[in-house]
PDB file of C-alpha atoms in Angstrom:
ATOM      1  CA  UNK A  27      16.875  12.590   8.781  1.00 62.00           C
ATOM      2  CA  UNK A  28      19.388   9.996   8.208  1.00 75.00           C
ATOM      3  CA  UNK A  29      18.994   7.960   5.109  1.00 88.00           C
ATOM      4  CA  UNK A  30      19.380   4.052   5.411  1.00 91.00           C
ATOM      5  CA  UNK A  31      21.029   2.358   1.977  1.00 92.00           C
ATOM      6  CA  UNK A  32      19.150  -0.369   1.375  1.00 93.00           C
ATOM      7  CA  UNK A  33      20.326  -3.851  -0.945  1.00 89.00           C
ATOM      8  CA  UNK A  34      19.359  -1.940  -4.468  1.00 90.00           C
ATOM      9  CA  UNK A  35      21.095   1.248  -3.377  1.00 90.00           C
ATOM     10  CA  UNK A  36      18.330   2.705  -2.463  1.00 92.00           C
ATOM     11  CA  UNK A  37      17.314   4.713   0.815  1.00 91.00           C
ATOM     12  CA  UNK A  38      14.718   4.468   3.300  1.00 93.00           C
ATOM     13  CA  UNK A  39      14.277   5.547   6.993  1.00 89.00           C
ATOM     14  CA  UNK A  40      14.105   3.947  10.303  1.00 84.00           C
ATOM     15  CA  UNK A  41      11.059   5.159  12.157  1.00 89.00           C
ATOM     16  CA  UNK A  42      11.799   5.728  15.930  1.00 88.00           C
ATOM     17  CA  UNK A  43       7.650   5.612  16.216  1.00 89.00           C
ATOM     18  CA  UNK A  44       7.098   1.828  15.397  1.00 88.00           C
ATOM     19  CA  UNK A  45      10.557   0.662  15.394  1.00 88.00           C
ATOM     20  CA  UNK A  46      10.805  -0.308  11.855  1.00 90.00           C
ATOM     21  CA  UNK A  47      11.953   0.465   8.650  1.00 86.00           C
ATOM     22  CA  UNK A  48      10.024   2.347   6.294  1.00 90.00           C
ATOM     23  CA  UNK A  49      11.605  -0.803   3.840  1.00 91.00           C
ATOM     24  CA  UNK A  50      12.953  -4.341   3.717  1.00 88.00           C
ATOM     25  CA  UNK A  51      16.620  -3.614   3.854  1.00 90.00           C
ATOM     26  CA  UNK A  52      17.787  -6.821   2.113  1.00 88.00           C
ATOM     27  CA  UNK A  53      14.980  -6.258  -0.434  1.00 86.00           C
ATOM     28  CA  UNK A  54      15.583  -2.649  -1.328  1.00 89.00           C
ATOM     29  CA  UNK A  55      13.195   0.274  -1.407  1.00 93.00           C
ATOM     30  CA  UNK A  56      12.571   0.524  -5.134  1.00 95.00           C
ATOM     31  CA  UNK A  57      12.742  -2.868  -5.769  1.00 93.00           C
ATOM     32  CA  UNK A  58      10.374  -4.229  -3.174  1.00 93.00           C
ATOM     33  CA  UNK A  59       7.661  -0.861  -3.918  1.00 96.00           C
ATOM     34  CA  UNK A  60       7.708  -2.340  -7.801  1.00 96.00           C
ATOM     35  CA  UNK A  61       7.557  -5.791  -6.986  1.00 95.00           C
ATOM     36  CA  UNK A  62       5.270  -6.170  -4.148  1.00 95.00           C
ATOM     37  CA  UNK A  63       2.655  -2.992  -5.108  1.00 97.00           C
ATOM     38  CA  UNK A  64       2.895  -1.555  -8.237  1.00 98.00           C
ATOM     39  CA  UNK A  65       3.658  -4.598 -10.888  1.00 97.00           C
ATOM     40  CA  UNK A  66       0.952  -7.459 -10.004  1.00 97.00           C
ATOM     41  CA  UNK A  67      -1.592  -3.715  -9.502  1.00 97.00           C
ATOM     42  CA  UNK A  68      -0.965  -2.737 -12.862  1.00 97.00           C
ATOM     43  CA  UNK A  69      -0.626  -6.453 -14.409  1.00 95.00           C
ATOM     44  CA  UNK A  70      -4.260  -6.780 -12.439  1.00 96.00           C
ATOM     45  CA  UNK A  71      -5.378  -3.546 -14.149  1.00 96.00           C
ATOM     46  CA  UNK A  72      -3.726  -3.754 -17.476  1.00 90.00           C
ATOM     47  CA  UNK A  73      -6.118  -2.396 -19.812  1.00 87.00           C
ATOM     48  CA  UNK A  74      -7.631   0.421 -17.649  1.00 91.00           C
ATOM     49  CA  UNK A  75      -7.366   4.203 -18.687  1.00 94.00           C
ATOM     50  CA  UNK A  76      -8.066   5.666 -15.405  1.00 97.00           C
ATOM     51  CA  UNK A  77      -7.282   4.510 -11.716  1.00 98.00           C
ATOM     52  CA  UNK A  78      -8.092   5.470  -8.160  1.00 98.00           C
ATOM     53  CA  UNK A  79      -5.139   4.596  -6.368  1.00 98.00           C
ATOM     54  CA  UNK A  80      -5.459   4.263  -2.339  1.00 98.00           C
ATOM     55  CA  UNK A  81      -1.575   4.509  -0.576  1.00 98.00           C
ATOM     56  CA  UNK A  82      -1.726   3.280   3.026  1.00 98.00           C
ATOM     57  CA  UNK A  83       0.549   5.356   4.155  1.00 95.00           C
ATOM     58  CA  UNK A  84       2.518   7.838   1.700  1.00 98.00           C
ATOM     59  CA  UNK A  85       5.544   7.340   4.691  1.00 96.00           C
ATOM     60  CA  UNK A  86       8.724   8.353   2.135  1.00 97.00           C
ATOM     61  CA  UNK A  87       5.952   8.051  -0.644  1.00 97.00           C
ATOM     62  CA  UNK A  88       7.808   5.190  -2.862  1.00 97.00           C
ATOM     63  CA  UNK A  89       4.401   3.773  -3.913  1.00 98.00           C
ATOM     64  CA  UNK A  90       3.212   6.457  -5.267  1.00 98.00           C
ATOM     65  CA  UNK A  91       6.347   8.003  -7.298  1.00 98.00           C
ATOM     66  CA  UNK A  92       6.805   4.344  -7.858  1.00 98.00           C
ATOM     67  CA  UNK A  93       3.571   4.124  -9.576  1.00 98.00           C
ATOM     68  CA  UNK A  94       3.885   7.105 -11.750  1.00 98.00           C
ATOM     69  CA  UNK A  95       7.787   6.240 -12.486  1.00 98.00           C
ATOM     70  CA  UNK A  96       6.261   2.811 -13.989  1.00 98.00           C
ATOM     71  CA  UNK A  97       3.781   4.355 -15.611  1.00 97.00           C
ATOM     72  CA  UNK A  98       6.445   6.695 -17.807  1.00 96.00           C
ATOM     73  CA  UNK A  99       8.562   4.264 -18.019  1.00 96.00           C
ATOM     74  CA  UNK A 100       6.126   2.070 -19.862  1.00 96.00           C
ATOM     75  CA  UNK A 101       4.644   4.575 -21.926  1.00 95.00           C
ATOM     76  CA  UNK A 102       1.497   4.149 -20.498  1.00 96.00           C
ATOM     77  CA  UNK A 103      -1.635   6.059 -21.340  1.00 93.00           C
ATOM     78  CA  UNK A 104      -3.414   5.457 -17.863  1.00 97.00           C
ATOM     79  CA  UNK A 105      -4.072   8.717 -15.859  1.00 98.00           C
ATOM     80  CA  UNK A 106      -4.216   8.192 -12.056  1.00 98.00           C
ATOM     81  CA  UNK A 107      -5.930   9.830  -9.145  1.00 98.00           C
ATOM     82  CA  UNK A 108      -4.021   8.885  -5.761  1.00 98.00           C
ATOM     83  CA  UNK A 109      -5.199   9.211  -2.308  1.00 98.00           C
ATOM     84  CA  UNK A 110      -2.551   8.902   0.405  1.00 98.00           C
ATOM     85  CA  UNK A 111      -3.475   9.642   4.096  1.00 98.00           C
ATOM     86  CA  UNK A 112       0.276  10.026   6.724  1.00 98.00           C
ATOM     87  CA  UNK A 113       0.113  10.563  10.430  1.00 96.00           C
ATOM     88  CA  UNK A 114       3.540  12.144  10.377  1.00 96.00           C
ATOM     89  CA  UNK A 115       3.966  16.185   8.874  1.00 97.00           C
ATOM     90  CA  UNK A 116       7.222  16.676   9.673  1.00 97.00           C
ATOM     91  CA  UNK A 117       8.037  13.295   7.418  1.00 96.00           C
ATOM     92  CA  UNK A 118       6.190  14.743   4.603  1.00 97.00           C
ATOM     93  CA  UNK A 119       8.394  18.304   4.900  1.00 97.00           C
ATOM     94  CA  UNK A 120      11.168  16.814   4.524  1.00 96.00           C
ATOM     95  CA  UNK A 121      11.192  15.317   1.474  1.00 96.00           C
ATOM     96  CA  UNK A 122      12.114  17.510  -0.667  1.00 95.00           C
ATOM     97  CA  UNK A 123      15.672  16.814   1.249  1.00 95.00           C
ATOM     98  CA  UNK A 124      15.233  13.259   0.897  1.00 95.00           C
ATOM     99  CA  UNK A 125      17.996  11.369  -1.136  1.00 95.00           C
ATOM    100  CA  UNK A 126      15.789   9.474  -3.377  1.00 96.00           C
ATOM    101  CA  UNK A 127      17.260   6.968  -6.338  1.00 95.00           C
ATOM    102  CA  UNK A 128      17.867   7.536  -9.774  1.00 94.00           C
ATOM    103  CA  UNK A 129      14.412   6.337 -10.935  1.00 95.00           C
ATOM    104  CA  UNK A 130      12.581   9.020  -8.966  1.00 97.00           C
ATOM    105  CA  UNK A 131      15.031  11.787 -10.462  1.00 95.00           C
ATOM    106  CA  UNK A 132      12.619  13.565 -12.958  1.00 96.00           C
ATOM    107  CA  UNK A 133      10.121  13.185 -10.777  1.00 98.00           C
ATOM    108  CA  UNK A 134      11.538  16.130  -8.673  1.00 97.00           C
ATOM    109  CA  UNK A 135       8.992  18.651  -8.967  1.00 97.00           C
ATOM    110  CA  UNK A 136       6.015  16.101  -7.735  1.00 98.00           C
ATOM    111  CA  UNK A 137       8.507  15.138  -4.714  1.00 98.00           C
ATOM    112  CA  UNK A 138       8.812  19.349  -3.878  1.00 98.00           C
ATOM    113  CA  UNK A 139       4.704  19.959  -4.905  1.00 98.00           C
ATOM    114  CA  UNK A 140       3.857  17.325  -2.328  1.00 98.00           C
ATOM    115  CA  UNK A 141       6.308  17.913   0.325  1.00 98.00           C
ATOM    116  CA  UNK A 142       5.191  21.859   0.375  1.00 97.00           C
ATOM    117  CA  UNK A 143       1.533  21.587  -0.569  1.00 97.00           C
ATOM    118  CA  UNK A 144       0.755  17.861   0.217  1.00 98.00           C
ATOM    119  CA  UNK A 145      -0.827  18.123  -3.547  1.00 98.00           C
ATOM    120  CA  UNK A 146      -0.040  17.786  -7.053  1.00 98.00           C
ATOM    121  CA  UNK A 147      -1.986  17.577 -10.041  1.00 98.00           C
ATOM    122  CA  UNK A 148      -1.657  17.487 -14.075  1.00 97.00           C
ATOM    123  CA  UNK A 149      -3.055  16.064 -16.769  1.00 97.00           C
ATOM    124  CA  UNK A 150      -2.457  12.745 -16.139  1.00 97.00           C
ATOM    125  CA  UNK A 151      -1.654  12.928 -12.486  1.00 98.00           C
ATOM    126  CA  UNK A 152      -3.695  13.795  -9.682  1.00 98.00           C
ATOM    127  CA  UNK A 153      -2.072  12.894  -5.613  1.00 98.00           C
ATOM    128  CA  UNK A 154      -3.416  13.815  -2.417  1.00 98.00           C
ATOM    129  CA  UNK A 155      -2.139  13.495   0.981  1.00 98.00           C
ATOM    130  CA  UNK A 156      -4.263  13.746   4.139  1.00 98.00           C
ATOM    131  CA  UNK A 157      -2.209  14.682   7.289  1.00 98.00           C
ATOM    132  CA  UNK A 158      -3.811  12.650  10.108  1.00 97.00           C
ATOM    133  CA  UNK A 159      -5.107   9.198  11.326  1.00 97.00           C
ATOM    134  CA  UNK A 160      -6.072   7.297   8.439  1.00 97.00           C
ATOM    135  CA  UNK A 161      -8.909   5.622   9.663  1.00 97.00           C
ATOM    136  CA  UNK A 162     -10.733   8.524  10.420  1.00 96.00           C
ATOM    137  CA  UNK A 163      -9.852   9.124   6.519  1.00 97.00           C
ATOM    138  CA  UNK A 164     -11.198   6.317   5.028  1.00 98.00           C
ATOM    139  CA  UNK A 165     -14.412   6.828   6.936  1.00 96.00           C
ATOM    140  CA  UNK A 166     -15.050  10.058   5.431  1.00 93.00           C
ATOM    141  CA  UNK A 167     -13.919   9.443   1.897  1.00 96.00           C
ATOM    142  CA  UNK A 168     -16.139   9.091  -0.731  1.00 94.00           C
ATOM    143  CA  UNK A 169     -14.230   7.577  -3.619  1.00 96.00           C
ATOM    144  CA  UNK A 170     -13.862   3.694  -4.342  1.00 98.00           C
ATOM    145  CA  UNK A 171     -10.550   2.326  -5.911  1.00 98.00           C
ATOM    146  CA  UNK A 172      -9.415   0.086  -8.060  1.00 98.00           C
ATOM    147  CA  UNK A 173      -5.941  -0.161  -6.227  1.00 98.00           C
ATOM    148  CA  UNK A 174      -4.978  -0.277  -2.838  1.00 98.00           C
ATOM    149  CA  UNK A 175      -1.690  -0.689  -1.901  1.00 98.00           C
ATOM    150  CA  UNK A 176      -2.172  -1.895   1.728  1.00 98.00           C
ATOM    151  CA  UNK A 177       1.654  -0.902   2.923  1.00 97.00           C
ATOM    152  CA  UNK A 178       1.371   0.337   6.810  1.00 96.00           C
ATOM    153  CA  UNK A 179       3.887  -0.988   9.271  1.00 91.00           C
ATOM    154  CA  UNK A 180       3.610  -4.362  10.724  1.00 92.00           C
ATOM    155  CA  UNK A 181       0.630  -5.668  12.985  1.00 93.00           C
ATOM    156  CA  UNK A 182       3.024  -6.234  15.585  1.00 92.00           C
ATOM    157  CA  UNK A 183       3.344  -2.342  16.554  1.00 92.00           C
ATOM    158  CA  UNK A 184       0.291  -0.773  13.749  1.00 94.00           C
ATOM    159  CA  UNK A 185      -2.608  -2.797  14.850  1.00 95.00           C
ATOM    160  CA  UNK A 186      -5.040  -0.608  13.922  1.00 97.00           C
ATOM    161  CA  UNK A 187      -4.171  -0.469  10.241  1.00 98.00           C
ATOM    162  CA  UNK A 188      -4.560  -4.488  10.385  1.00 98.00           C
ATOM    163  CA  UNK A 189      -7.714  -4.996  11.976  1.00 98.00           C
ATOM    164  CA  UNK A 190     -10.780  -7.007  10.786  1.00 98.00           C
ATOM    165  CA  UNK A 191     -12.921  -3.577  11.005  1.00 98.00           C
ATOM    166  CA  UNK A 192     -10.107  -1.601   9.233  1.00 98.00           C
ATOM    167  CA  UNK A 193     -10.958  -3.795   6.481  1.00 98.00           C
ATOM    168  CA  UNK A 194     -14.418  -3.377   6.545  1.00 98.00           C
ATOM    169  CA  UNK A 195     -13.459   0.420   5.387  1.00 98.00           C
ATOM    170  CA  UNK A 196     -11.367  -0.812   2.843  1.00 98.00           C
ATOM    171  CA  UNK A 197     -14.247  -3.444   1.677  1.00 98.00           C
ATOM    172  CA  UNK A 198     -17.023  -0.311   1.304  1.00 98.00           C
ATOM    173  CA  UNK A 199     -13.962   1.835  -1.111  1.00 98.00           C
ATOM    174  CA  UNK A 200     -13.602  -1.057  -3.074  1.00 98.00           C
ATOM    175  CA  UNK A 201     -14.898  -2.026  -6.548  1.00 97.00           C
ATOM    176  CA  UNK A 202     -15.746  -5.630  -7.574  1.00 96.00           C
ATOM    177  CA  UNK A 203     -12.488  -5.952  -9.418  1.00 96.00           C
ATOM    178  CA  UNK A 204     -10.040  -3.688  -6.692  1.00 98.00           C
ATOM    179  CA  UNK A 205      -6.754  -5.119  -6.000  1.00 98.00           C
ATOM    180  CA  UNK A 206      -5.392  -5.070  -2.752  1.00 98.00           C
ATOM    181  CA  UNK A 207      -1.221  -5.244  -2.607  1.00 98.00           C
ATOM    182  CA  UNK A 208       0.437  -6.078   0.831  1.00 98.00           C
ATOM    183  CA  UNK A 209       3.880  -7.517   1.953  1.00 96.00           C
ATOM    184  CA  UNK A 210       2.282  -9.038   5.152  1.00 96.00           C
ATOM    185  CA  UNK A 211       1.419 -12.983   5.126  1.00 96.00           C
ATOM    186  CA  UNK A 212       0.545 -13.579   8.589  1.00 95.00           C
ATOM    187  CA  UNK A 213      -2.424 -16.119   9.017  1.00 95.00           C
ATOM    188  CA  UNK A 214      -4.130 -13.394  11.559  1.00 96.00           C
ATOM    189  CA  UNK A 215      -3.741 -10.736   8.701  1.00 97.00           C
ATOM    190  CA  UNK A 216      -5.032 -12.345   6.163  1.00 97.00           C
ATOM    191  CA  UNK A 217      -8.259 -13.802   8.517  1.00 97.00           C
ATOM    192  CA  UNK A 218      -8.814 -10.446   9.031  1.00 98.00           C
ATOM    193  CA  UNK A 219      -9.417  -9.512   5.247  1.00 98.00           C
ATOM    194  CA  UNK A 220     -10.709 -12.589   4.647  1.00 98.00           C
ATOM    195  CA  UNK A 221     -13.378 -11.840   7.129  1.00 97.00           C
ATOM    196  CA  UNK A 222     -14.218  -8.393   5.714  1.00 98.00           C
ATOM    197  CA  UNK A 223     -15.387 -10.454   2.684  1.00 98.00           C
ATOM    198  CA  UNK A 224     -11.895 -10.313   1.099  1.00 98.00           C
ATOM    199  CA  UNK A 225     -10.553 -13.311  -1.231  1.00 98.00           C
ATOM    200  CA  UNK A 226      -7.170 -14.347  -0.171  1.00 98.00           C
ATOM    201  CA  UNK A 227      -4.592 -14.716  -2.970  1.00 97.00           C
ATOM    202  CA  UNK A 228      -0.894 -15.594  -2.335  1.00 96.00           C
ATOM    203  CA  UNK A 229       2.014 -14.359  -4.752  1.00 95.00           C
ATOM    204  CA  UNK A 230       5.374 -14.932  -5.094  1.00 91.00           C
ATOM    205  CA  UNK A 231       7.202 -12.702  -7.717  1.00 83.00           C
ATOM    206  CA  UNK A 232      10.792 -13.236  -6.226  1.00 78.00           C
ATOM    207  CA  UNK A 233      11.715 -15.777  -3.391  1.00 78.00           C
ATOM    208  CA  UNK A 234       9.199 -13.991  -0.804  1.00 85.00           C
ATOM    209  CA  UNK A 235       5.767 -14.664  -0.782  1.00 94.00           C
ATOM    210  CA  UNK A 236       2.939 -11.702  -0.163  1.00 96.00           C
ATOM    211  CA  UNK A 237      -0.643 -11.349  -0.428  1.00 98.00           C
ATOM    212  CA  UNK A 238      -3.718 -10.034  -3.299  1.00 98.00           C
ATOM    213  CA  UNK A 239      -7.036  -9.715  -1.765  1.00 98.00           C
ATOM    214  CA  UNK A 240     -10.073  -9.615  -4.002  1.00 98.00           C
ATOM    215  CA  UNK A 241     -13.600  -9.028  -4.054  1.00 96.00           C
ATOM    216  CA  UNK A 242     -14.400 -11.867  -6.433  1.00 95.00           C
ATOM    217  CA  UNK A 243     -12.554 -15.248  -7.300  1.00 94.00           C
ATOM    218  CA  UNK A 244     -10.152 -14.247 -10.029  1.00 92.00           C
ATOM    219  CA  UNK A 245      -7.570 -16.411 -12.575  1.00 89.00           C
ATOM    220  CA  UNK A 246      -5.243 -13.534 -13.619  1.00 88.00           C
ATOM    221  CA  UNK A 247      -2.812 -13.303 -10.682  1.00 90.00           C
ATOM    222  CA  UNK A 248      -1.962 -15.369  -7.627  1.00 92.00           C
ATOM    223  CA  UNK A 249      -2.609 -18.446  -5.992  1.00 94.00           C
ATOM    224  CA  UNK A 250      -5.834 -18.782  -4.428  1.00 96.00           C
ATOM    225  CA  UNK A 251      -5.792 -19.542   0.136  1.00 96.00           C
ATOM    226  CA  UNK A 252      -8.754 -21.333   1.226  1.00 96.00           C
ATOM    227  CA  UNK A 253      -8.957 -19.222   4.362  1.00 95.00           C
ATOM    228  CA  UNK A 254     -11.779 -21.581   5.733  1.00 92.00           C
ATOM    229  CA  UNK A 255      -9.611 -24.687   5.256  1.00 92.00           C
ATOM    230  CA  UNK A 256      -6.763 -23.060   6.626  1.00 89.00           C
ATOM    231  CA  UNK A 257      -8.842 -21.947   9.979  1.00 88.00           C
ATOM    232  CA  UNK A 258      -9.582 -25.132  10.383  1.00 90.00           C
ATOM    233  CA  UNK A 259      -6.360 -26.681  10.076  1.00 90.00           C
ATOM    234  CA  UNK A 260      -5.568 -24.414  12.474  1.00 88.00           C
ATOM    235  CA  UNK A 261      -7.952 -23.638  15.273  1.00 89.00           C
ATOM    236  CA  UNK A 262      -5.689 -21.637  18.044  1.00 90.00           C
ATOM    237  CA  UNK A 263      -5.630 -18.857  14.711  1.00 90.00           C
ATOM    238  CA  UNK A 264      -8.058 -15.787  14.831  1.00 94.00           C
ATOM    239  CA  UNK A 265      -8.387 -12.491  12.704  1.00 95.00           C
ATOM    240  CA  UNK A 266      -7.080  -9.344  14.541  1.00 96.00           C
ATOM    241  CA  UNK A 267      -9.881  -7.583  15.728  1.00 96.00           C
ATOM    242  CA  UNK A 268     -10.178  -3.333  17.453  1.00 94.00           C
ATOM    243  CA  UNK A 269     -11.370  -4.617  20.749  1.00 91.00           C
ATOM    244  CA  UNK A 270      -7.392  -5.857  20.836  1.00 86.00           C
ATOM    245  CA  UNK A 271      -6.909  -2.188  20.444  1.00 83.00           C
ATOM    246  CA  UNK A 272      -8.018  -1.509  23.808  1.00 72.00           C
ATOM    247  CA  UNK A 273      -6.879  -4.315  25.665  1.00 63.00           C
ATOM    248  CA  UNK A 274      -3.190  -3.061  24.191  1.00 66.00           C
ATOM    249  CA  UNK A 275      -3.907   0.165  25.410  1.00 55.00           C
TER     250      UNK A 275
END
């Protein structure tokens, strides 16, 4: 496992899989997992004492120690329940031997709890991780969520994590007032939450701009995308969709 330094100093992983980084490099792990996930979720969700979390996929697990790291850090009183599903075990083994940065340091025993038992829980704290295909996970969870941090690697080589029915799942484990987080702005993406009866916002916390989907029209975060206007300004552009799943295969 050899660790990639991103901008912040931070490390991530190149996965041989998908032929991606786990991170942006230029961006930096930490930086981009606080910016682009867990500040507008928790700006979103700002008064709420409990929150079902939904981590597609844990991957190195930065969201989610991320998430908890903010949480200390701001003396919050919110207690969190996270569900994480990864295809890869052997990722998850090795964490414990991950070089992770500063901000995850007392964090340590949560990073060892998950990496041998794929579980941790506390007072405040509760994580799971579900070693498999995630889609068969979502179908058999029973829990809705107020945040989803939608972070799987790109449609280009993950298709099936971007899809207009993968959505659909996402759409029946959300509340009315869930926020969905994701790094990915591609028209085809965003037709294809936007067609699982998502609301398309855009947001732009640094010079990159990323995505919050909704249930409901909101004013708190985000610029709103007319997704109908922008279909038909332009018509060649379609949602991503599983029947592309087997034509790829």
């Amino acid at each position: 496992m050899n660790s990639i330094q991103t901008e912040d100093g931070s490390n991530t992983l190149f996965s041989s899989k998908y032929n991606q980084h786990y991170h942006n490099i230029k961006d930096g792990a930490i930086f981009e997992t606080l910016t682009k996930h867990v500040i507008p979720a928790f700006m979103f969700h700002n008064d709420k004492e409990e929150l079902n979390i939904l981590d597609i996929c844990f991957g190195l697990g930065y969201n989610t120690l991320a998430t908890i790291y903010y949480i200390k850090k701001n003396n919050l009183k919110t207690k969190v329940k996270i569900y994480s599903p990864e295809l890869n075990k052997e990722l998850i083994d090795s964490l414990k031997k991950f070089s992770y940065p500063n901000e995850f340091k007392e964090l340590s025993n949560i990073i060892n709890e998950l990496s041998n038992k794929y579980h941790y829980e506390d007072e405040d704290i509760t994580i799971f991780i579900y070693i498999g295909n995630a889609r068969e996970y979502l179908k058999n969870l029973n829990v809705k969520f107020d945040i989803i941090y939608q972070d799987a690697f790109s449609s280009d080589v993950n298709k099936e994590l971007w899809t207009k029915e993968y959505f659909d799942l996402l759409f029946n484990l959300s509340y009315k007032n869930t926020i969905i987080t994701t790094y990915a702005v591609a028209t085809p993406v965003r037709l294809s939450m936007n067609e699982a009866g998502f609301i398309i916002y855009q947001y732009r916390p640094h010079k990159k701009k990323q995505t919050l989907a909704f249930i409901r029209k909101q004013d708190i975060i985000g610029k709103y995308v007319d997704m109908k206007l922008k279909k038909q300004r332009n018509t060649t552009a379609t949602a991503i969709y599983d029947k592309e799943l087997i034509l790829d295969n």
